[in-house]
Amino acid sequence: MHGSPDCELSSRSEAMAPNINSTLPLLLLFLLFTLHLSSVSAWKKEEFRTCNQTPFCKRARSRKPHSSSLFATDVAILNGALTANLRQPPPESPDQDQIKPLLFTLSVYQNGVVRVKIDEDPSLGPPKKRFEVPDVILPEFESTKLWLQRFQTETVDGDSGPSSVVHVADGYEAVLRHNPFEVYVREKQGKRRVLSLNSHGLFDFEQLRVKQEGDDWEERFKGHTDVRPYGPQSISFDVSFFDADFVYGIPEHASSFALRPTRGPGVDDSEPYRLFNLDVFEFIHDSPFGLYGSIPFMLGHGKARGTSGFFWLNAAEMQIDVLGSGWDAESGILLPESGSRIDTLWMSEAGIVDTFFFIGPGPKDVVRQYTSVTGMPAMPQLFSTAYHQCRWNYRDEEDVENIDSKFDEHDIPYDVLWLDIEHTDGKRYFTWDRVLFPNPEQMQNKLAAKGRHMVTIVDPHIKRDESFHLHKEATSKGYYVKDATGKDYDGWCWPGSSSYLDMLNPEIRSWWSEKFSLKHYVGSTPWLYIWNDMNEPSVFNGPEVTMPRDALHYGGVEHRELHNAYGYYFHMATSDGLVKRGDGKDRPFVLSRAFFSGSQRHGAVWTGDNTADWDQLRVSVPMILTLGLTGMTFSGADVGGYFGNPETELLVRWYQLGAYYPFFRAHAHQDTKRREPWLFGDRNTELMRDAIHTRYALLPYFYTLFREANTSGVPVMRPLWMEFPSDKATFSNDEAFMVGNSLLVQGIYTERAKYASVYLPGGQSWYDLRTGIIYKGGTTHKLEVSEETIPAFHRAGTIIPRKDRYRRSSTQMANDPYTLVIALNSSHAAEGELYIDNGKSFEFKQGAYIHRHFVFSDGKVTSSSLVPKASKTLFSSACVIERIIVLGHSSGPKKALIEPSNRKAEIEVGPLWLQRGKSAPVLTIRRPNVPVADDWTIKIL
Amino acid sequence: MKIYIVIPNLFLILGVLFISQIGRSASKSLLSTDPFLGIAPQDENYYKTSSEIFKCKDGSKKLNRAQVNDDFCDCPDASDEPGTSACPGGKFYCRNAGHVPLLLFSSRVNDGICDCCDGSDEYDGKVKCPNTCWEAGKVARDKLKKKIATYKEGVTLRKQQIEQAKLAIAKEEEELSKLKSEEKILKGLVQQLKDRKEQIEKAEEKERLQKEEEEKKRREAEEEANKEKSKAEKEANQEKNEVKEQVGSEEEPMESTHDDKIGVLDHDPLDQDVEEDKSNSVAEVEHTDKSENASPTDGIEQHAAEGKEESPVVHETDLHAGNEVSPTSDQATKQENDVAENTEGLSREELGRLVASRWTGENTGQHTEEVDAVKHDHHESHEETPEDTHAEEYDGYASETDDDSQRYDNDDMEDPVDEDFGEEDHYDSSPPYKSDTEDESDFSDITSTSNPSWLEKIQQTVRNILNAVNLFQTPVDKSEAAHIRKEYDESSAKLSKMQSRISSLAQKLKHDFGPEKEFYSFYDQCFENKENKYVYKLCPFKQASQEEGHSTTRLGRWDKFEDSYRTMLFSNGEKCWNGPDRSLKVKLRCGLKNEVTDVDEPSRCEYVALLSTPALCLEEKLKELQQKLELMNQEQPQGHDEL
């Protein structure tokens, strides 16, 4: 199975060498020319490997369907799981290696999760244990395992041999087909497949080897050599999603939301989707190339059945092909008839097969199932869901003070001011440039006096400077990642020569987390939070701007095996540090650039170094949608675009869109012009202020959604089909998105747009968020577009809680009254929720929160608690509801009766938004002033 | 006097505390009972009518009186809620007796932060805001007084400067017109002399030809006689001469090229400013040439030009120091090539630096060392700076009380520099000096208007000469001819000097020196400021540069005044790697000396400096400040009366 040696590839590339040489001068000339044209150099495509330059990928891609000859034997129930050995027929010629049997385990978990593991058999003496990614699967997940007692045997598809079948959940079964080896989940009724592995026989598992005389496994790329001491060890297999119109997920790529085929008829010369965490300079907006983070989780969705999901827990480089229909036409394989099916090919350089099948059947079920394995998104601090102001760099304390006061001068709220790398003393993190920042505590306290917070950057590379205490300590304790020869790995990053802490080791993570205490981090305050950048890790002089694959980690793990999770462990350790700093009472806020499955438990991420152009504004939506779908709901893109100077119109549009990102931060490269919201004339200041105000007004709604994500995994920002799963018109729409279940937003992605086509799904109506004008659902509307706002709609039948008073920051809004906006559907009903807690501590986990359910029906609105009855009130709020707006109600009534207090409130025709001229008059209950924490009913008389 | 002030102070503070206590205990009812909270005095009549109907100020809506300040926003223009936070975009007025009144955004009302020094914006009982108006007011008044004192003195200085400028300009204009008329005369004389000289030369030529003719005839006769003699010898000589000529003609052009180059590149260090411009344009021109028809023979010059563009910090003199390429530009060029080339040839460190430079846009060489060096300098220069400590509450007023919302103007009242006014001895920053681009001593002979006779003298001399020399007299009188030549040379040299003076004067007078010519004196001055390791040099109407050791970076050429003569703009400076062309904005403010006080780079390669100068001490602004002080003083007795 490892029959095609790597030397074959190297000889082939040698053959190509002369050819390259002859074109090199021309190429150089061209490059020089382009360099002269634009001083800004673009994406360095040639620095990153293609599939063809990656031996395991090239081999896997060239394999023909049905080339796997594995079959299952010794099927049994062991420790509550279905187990088997996977064997291969004896080789036909004696010089072919006989592979050792592989261990197969299938276990079933609550709520429709099937886990399939395949690994080398430790009892057969492999050279070393293959890497299993630790600390990603929730410890409590194991307790949801359904202890299998038995399996049935049946013959399927006219096979000569048997298949083993186990029960999964109501209506679902998992099937292990023995020969040929195949594993799949199917519906009990009608036996329709849902998800399958190795249906096309592309399974391949390269076993570890001990180097023999004459073996040359070295790989060379761009002057870097990877010694590969255990030889090729890749794994690949095909996965099929049945009844799926599209597949989604596997971030991070700057590309469309619905994943386009990468192979098959009509697809020319495309790369697979690559999962390899990389610091890509000036990435382009439409490419399957790997970016900063990796989540090997894919969802299939179709009108016929619904949604399913597949997750491969593996942190090595992965390449995934989405195979266009007809890709296997030559092979003659015919799978059972199933409307639509999408086949995919998964390839990884190392690790084991540890895969999870999620049966759905709804989109929200799949994300719930996925997050039951990898963890729910952390509940963020309230302030971190508001607006963040960042730049590389706010230079000094005077600059910080000036920026802060300008926000006040222009009455623009913001919650967090960020400091990039230049605030440090020579890029030694945890230190301050004392010339620029002589009094960091005082600076932070000044911000804190206005309820504002600060974030400083802490990267994983440590400056190799003997006088730097962190470096000294890490060196003496042996805490650095080692190179292939066992010496501390020395790479180049911002501080110059640097080393990287081995975050795989729990002891080192614990040591690291101590560094965030107020005592150790001199100049920090409790109002200071952290930003982890460059944690792919970015190594300027490493292969593909990252760490060599043969670098060594804790327990002899090679970097190739855990690469995609390095940033995850770093993020985790930093986040733990902030929890420790706050004595377990303060929720951490840590933004990370690199991520992996499970990162949602540790904080927020953003889409990295984007560029100030319209295409990148557009691609931010599918990128964030994909992140949300794969657990990382707290994510956003740099508002304004990191590289380059946005035109004013683009900047304004970006604020208008960014106001709906779950993570809302403006950021800019140091070479760009200043672009704070007040620098573009009064009108544009007004527009950007208005966009930010919209976010602040909707904070109660956003916070409620973050809580929903925290309990269910369902993302804050959702694709339309998550709310309208059977509306086919929504499946590939990635220009519009839902915020929660109540709000539909569509960006404006072109210059001087006059019209926008907006598809409003479903059978119910939609109310323009700003004007209250009603639009019919289920059709595409051609709308006139103004500079004032991007299209946004309130879904009929839902209730959105707002706070309409703007303050300097979200902190001062704590006591402000609420506005409820009720959008009635065709049966004059609506419902919504509001979640409130103290916004910062973990007490909500003990039940210290308010969770209200608002229902409008029969002409009255009722507030009831969603908190389980048993828990006593641990959190209360004196806030009242000052205004209830009812959209879609006739404007006759003049009074409303409030129960139980038996008071009357006046009803008038008022504006949908204060201070925003254009809104249609709407029915407004004036000053009901009912406590938000109480049960009450208000009846329109 | 002092005692008299202190006692009422105490009373006031106690009184205010007392009143605010009462106010606080009644705060809950205040919210609903005081319908006049947050209303500015000029609006009081609008609100304090007996009518039961209230009209929104914009006329859009009629309300019940009870709806005013009921903590619910009714008017689209926020006018029904001057005292609460219910309307976004509303304004809350606090009297701040003892200090200046303030109009706050209504978003500040009951937000838990004390904004008004009298504490009136926080009345819901959630926070306690002590009344700090008296102390804050006193500090503000003192600062304002100091500022007024500065302005007073500055206004006088400004007037003097304007007077001087007007005189000087008048003088220069007079000089210019005088020079122009003299130029006309001198031109005529020079022409006459030239004509005369040419006539003489013609005559001399004629004489010479005659002589040659005679000589020739004589020699021919002699040669005829010697013809037979030594024929072979003569042939040999001839051959030799031919060879010599050939060698000479090959060598000469090469030498001249070489000379040309040196002529362009070499220069007198005293002329540096002028020469720098020249060499820049040379570099630019050559660069353009190259990109149009890349000729490989351009060699070194092209290389230098390239290095220059890509690495803005190349020392200017590198270009002039012979034809050697400086190491810096060499490095820059190499770096560029490396980007295009395969990165495989690089050492690990070079590769690291190269990739890092994509983000930072910095030269990859010795980057970190430089940074460290900056830091070191930083520390040294800042340690002596006294810490800037001012009352925090005061910050809130800067933008509200001062019309100037400019970033630096906000600091006006707080800037420690202001407090130093009047103690000029303490300044140890280098004083402004004369711009060295023109050496006027050269013109002393023609510009000295006190001595008008020189022209007459020349005229007389010329007349004498012309009369004395007889044109048609042959042979030409040798001494006369020499005399004319000398006169011609001297006069034409004088003429060209005069013309250059005229053009420089005209050039100068074309500039916009401000509505009252208050910036005239800037023309011949440069101002310097040392920030860390950099020396910034600002020469108004000319150019601005940043010097680091021996290397100079041009931040910009003079562009114009902006913002009604409150900003000077230097633009089109040297190009930034990955950034815009450098530029410098100089914000001007009133001060008693011309002095650059601060240089900053808020966005990459866009510099901002502060220049204090009497030219900005405007009388209207002084009046404004005086009125403001009057207002502040008025507030005091009123505040007192209420007690």
mmCIF file of C-alpha atoms in Angstrom, chain A residues 5 13 184 211 380 390 435 545 602 670 690 710 768 782 859 873 895:
data_model
loop_
_atom_site.group_PDB
_atom_site.id
_atom_site.type_symbol
_atom_site.label_atom_id
_atom_site.label_comp_id
_atom_site.label_asym_id
_atom_site.label_seq_id
_atom_site.Cartn_x
_atom_site.Cartn_y
_atom_site.Cartn_z
ATOM 1 C CA PRO A 5 8.069 5.309 -3.235
ATOM 2 C CA SER A 13 10.871 16.691 -10.628
ATOM 3 C CA TYR A 184 -21.722 3.846 6.707
ATOM 4 C CA LYS A 211 14.577 3.095 8.127
ATOM 5 C CA PRO A 380 -17.914 35.727 25.851
ATOM 6 C CA CYS A 390 -7.344 48.209 16.502
ATOM 7 C CA VAL A 435 9.432 55.193 26.291
ATOM 8 C CA VAL A 545 6.625 30.324 6.459
ATOM 9 C CA HIS A 602 -11.018 29.197 24.196
ATOM 10 C CA GLN A 670 1.021 50.022 9.726
ATOM 11 C CA ASP A 690 -24.760 54.851 12.757
ATOM 12 C CA ASN A 710 -22.928 28.454 24.221
ATOM 13 C CA ASP A 768 -37.047 46.323 6.789
ATOM 14 C CA LYS A 782 -34.850 44.246 -6.262
ATOM 15 C CA GLY A 859 -53.301 40.730 21.125
ATOM 16 C CA THR A 873 -32.748 33.683 41.542
ATOM 17 C CA LYS A 895 -54.138 51.958 25.592
#
